[in-house]
Amino acid sequence: MTLTEISSNLLYAAFFAYLIATFVFGGAVKGNKKGTFNSEQRWGKVAITITVIGFLANLGYFFTRWIVSGHAPLSNMFEFTTAFGMTLVGGFIILYFLYKTPVLGMVVLPVALLIIAYASMFPSEVSPLIPALQTNWLAIHVSTVVIAEGILAMSAAAGLIYLLKVVDLSKKSKQRFWLEGILYFLVLVVGFVISSSYFTLTNYENTFQYVNKDDQEATIIYNMPPIFGMNESVPVTEDAMTPLVETPALVDASKLTTVTWSLLVGTVLYVLIRLITRRRISQLIQPLMKNVNLQLMDEINYRAVIIGFPLFTLGALVFAMIWAQITWSRFWGWDPKEVWALVTWLFYAAYLHLRLGKGWQGEKSAWLGVIGFAIIMFNLIVVNLIIAGLHSYA
Amino acid sequence: MENVQCQCGHTNPPGTKLCESCGRSLTEKDQNSKLVDMRYEGTARRSQTYNKSIIDKIWNFFSSVKVGVSIIVVLLVAAAIGTILPQQAFVPASTEATIQAYYADTYGSVGRVYHALGFHDLYSSYWFIALVGMLAISLVIASLDRFVPLYKSLKNQRVLRHPSFMDKQRIYGSGPGAEDALEKAETKLKELKYTVRTEKNGLLAEKGRFSRWGPYVNHIGLIIFLFGVMLRMMPGFYVDETLWLREGETRAIPEVPGYYLENKNFKLETYTGEGEDAKFGEAIDRVGTVVKNYQTDIVLYQEPEDSLPGATDNLEVVQEYPIRVNQPLKFDGYAVYQMDYKLNELKAMTFALTNKETEESLGELTIDLINPDALYELETGSTVELLGYYPDFSGFEDGEPQTATPLPNNPGFLVELTAPETPEGETSFITIQNTVEPLGENQYKLTFQNADTRNVSGLTVRKDSTLPILGLGGLIFMIGVAQGMYFNHRRFWIQQKADGTILLAGHTNKNWFGLKKDLDRVVDSAKLPAYTDQQDEIDKKEKAEKEGESSS
């Protein structure tokens, strides 16, 4: 086995460990019906052991890949997103040893799994660094950011648990709607992973020629059956499906097709769950939250921000500015990624002022934590893939 | 408004909630509440006291947390809007009109509206800068409004507080105590690194007061940072110039008096996918070429001090250096960065003067495309006179040839060819693809032989004297954040009445768990009476009432 193979096998190992641990954590929480916490502690111990083993494998993946490629594996969409999944789990492990909260594992691990699965939909081969990235600041800046985001995500996880417990699901309300919305979004990510994996495994390929927005001829390979076609597209592959709808040059129809497939598959999945169980997903999860200590969740929510915020400032603004000054001759240039780092930072600044100055604790704080994570995910997905800039990875 | 006289005789400034001297509640509301509001120590904040003049109103507006957070949120939303479409700096157009047309052509009606609203240059728009200015004002005013009274109050705090102040603290206890209880408590508290002051029958123990300044320190850091950003508008603090330097060329560095830069060689390397790059083979196969390095080997020269300005004949070599991405050349407060490049720019073109019929050559001439000569004399006595040179020929306008840029991308030459057979001369217009003979059929023509090319390096010259200020601002911000978030201010007040009864109260700005842990150790060692967390009791009571309601 080459080191490259070892590296990717370690990532698989980590993935499966997290998958198993998710269910064991779920069992630990579910087994605690009487609220005595005895069985929760026992199964929690098993689950955290599996998680730690997975995390060690994950670290193994990270450092072996570092050795193979000769640079910190934080340089493209696959590498950054997997690292984000890893820091999520790392953040959770620290919290578990501080607060012994299996319920947090039941929420964080599936999200980490989704993120790692999402990452693996991107090209994962070891790729060379362009000149701008050939510096130690790559490791310093990106690792600080990814750790900070992993910690900030803990705030959202604690917030989500808080909301799942306190939001009254028997009555129609805005809270109920948005809470279900968050869970629906997670199902959509599953939809993306399922549809991408299916078409990748079946080797779907469909090539078109089209006219891009600069009026140049170009070719594009679709890896999913084309729902939307590129501007003035002409099929190259014979006997393949032709697009249902043509789009103007401005729209990247291939990305739009991917999004649409994910939406379709995700929504079908969601509707199936609703039809079979006759319940909202939030209703399915809520009983598991019965024994959650709300004060503790609020505390974790806040603690995560006061550790994550300074770290984020350091990584995403201070180190970023130093590197930008060295590489691009200016520390700030209003590049979309820079702007979104600022947006994230301003958001958490507002969170802290509202919490400390206006007494926004408990449910309000929980919502803010969840919104913060939504901004981070927007930054990761939309800004990287759609709003292209100097940081565009894909 | 009038000063507030407390029962203890102390005169407090208007708006005070807790007497500065003894801590009694001064307003009816505070007197009736179970716990005292300890934020800002119950001092008179200007914003909470005066609301008459315009200045009061402005002060109150900017000192409000609600307004501050609103400004943050508006800024956040505005910043995000600026990323919906690319800003004008990232758009391949340079004039007002072409930029406007670009947005309209590329993004349709959305682009037109975006441009009309000024969002194409959002971050330098007046309203965006005004918002940042408002944030800065809010930072200053909100900090002063809180810091000044808080500082005074903590500096002048008295050891002995009135019992009504003590029993309205969240942590409170009272009961009999031993004679030496105070002394023992003092020893233990000192052991726990508290600063202890005693007066008559009481003590005040305090730890970590500096953490209270954290928010103000980090705000000062931000103000310094914003000040640094503003400073760059001042002349002399900031230089940002582009310098295109061809291989072999020496040019004065723009905005850097007395310095010259020579481009000895420019090179571009790509990943081969072989040898030590073999591990990248798969990725290179997928995406095509990936640039590994580009660099300009330069020589930096300086004019000797006594030389005439502009004289370049006796330049002194300062240093030789390969400028690469991430490795700028630094000298004398300036930095030169490798930013861009252009490969194979035309340098010179060689033609032969040939007879069109016989194809006989009367000699060759080489035209330097940067500094062409006016007249080229060939060995055979023939001449080629350059009547007009159009480095980037873009077509004719009113019969006149035009050039789009001064760069030799598509050179056009208007020449007069004189050979022994044609002493009057023949006019010809030559571009790379073809020859036009505007004044009738010629006997001679210039035949293209070959061209020399060279690389051009795109460099950025930068000086930013504000960087140390920005760095200082950032450092102070980080220190302030750590100071305020990771430390806390704990205080205990302990008194012993004449009958031996001990009163004890505690307060912290956060982490009550840590405060109780300290207090437990003091209570244990000095045998003080047990204390309660009155907030917990209030919460419990509320909860019980709620449950009572729902079950009934």
Short mmCIF file of C-alpha atoms in Angstrom, two decimals, chain A residues 68-69 123 125-135 213 250 302 306-307 309-310 313-314 321 323 325-331 333-336 339-340 343 345-347 350 352-354 356-358 387, chain B residues 39 65-66 69 72 75-76 79-80 83 90 102 106-107 123 128 219 222 225 232 271 279-280 282-284 286 290-294 324-326 328 337 339 460 462 464 467 470 477-478 481 485-486 510-511:
data_model
loop_
_atom_site.label_atom_id
_atom_site.label_comp_id
_atom_site.label_asym_id
_atom_site.label_seq_id
_atom_site.Cartn_x
_atom_site.Cartn_y
_atom_site.Cartn_z
CA VAL A 68 2.64 12.80 0.57
CA SER A 69 1.80 16.19 -0.90
CA PRO A 123 -11.72 15.94 -6.78
CA GLU A 125 -6.26 13.74 -5.79
CA VAL A 126 -3.16 15.39 -4.36
CA SER A 127 -2.82 18.67 -6.21
CA PRO A 128 0.13 21.04 -6.67
CA LEU A 129 0.19 24.51 -5.13
CA ILE A 130 0.07 27.64 -7.24
CA PRO A 131 2.80 30.16 -6.32
CA ALA A 132 0.54 32.24 -4.05
CA LEU A 133 -0.08 29.23 -1.79
CA GLN A 134 3.57 28.20 -1.49
CA THR A 135 4.19 29.53 1.99
CA LYS A 213 -20.48 34.61 -21.30
CA LEU A 250 -24.57 33.96 -17.14
CA TYR A 302 -21.63 30.72 24.76
CA ILE A 306 -15.88 33.08 23.36
CA ILE A 307 -13.20 30.60 22.38
CA PHE A 309 -14.44 34.22 18.14
CA PRO A 310 -10.91 35.32 19.12
CA THR A 313 -10.33 36.85 14.43
CA LEU A 314 -6.77 35.64 14.55
CA MET A 321 -4.28 40.09 6.34
CA TRP A 323 -0.55 36.75 4.24
CA GLN A 325 0.00 41.72 2.39
CA ILE A 326 2.87 39.38 1.56
CA THR A 327 1.27 37.73 -1.47
CA TRP A 328 -1.03 40.27 -3.02
CA SER A 329 0.72 43.40 -1.73
CA ARG A 330 -2.41 44.54 0.08
CA PHE A 331 -3.82 43.24 3.33
CA GLY A 333 -8.98 43.90 -1.18
CA TRP A 334 -12.71 43.26 -0.71
CA ASP A 335 -12.42 39.87 -2.36
CA PRO A 336 -15.70 37.98 -1.74
CA VAL A 339 -15.86 40.07 2.78
CA TRP A 340 -17.55 36.91 4.05
CA VAL A 343 -19.46 39.22 7.68
CA TRP A 345 -16.83 38.16 12.28
CA LEU A 346 -19.37 41.00 12.47
CA PHE A 347 -22.10 38.46 13.09
CA ALA A 350 -23.24 41.19 17.24
CA LEU A 352 -21.59 38.82 21.86
CA HIS A 353 -23.01 42.34 22.22
CA LEU A 354 -26.55 41.02 22.26
CA LEU A 356 -23.58 40.48 27.11
CA GLY A 357 -25.25 43.84 26.60
CA LYS A 358 -28.86 42.96 25.97
CA ILE A 387 -19.22 33.70 -6.03
CA ARG B 39 -23.82 46.60 35.94
CA VAL B 65 -25.92 48.84 22.52
CA LYS B 66 -29.02 48.47 20.38
CA VAL B 69 -25.57 46.23 17.10
CA ILE B 72 -23.00 46.14 12.87
CA LEU B 75 -22.73 46.87 7.77
CA LEU B 76 -22.81 43.08 7.62
CA ALA B 79 -20.91 43.99 2.88
CA ALA B 80 -22.70 40.83 1.81
CA THR B 83 -20.47 40.19 -3.15
CA PHE B 90 -12.60 42.85 -10.63
CA TYR B 102 -20.28 45.55 -18.77
CA THR B 106 -23.17 40.55 -18.60
CA TYR B 107 -25.86 40.54 -15.95
CA TYR B 123 -17.06 49.56 -0.39
CA PHE B 128 -20.64 52.63 3.33
CA HIS B 219 -12.50 48.95 21.30
CA LEU B 222 -10.38 48.79 16.73
CA PHE B 225 -7.01 50.13 13.35
CA ARG B 232 -3.50 56.10 4.19
CA TYR B 271 4.56 21.56 -12.81
CA LYS B 279 2.53 12.76 -7.17
CA PHE B 280 0.63 15.62 -8.81
CA GLU B 282 -3.36 12.94 -11.73
CA ALA B 283 -4.32 16.48 -10.80
CA ILE B 284 -2.31 17.97 -13.67
CA ARG B 286 -7.36 16.82 -14.94
CA VAL B 290 -0.43 24.50 -13.22
CA VAL B 291 2.07 27.28 -12.64
CA LYS B 292 4.80 26.38 -10.19
CA ASN B 293 6.79 29.56 -10.02
CA TYR B 294 7.20 32.87 -11.72
CA ARG B 324 8.78 35.80 -6.52
CA VAL B 325 5.20 35.54 -5.39
CA ASN B 326 5.29 35.64 -1.57
CA PRO B 328 8.72 40.67 -2.42
CA TYR B 337 5.81 42.43 -5.54
CA MET B 339 1.97 40.27 -9.46
CA THR B 460 3.56 46.29 -7.92
CA ARG B 462 4.00 49.44 -2.53
CA ASP B 464 2.29 51.34 3.43
CA LEU B 467 1.02 48.85 8.65
CA LEU B 470 -2.75 48.54 11.92
CA PHE B 477 -7.78 44.31 20.07
CA MET B 478 -6.65 40.73 20.66
CA VAL B 481 -10.59 40.40 23.89
CA MET B 485 -13.19 37.13 28.02
CA TYR B 486 -10.74 34.88 29.80
CA LYS B 510 -19.02 36.36 35.11
CA ASN B 511 -18.25 32.75 35.97
#
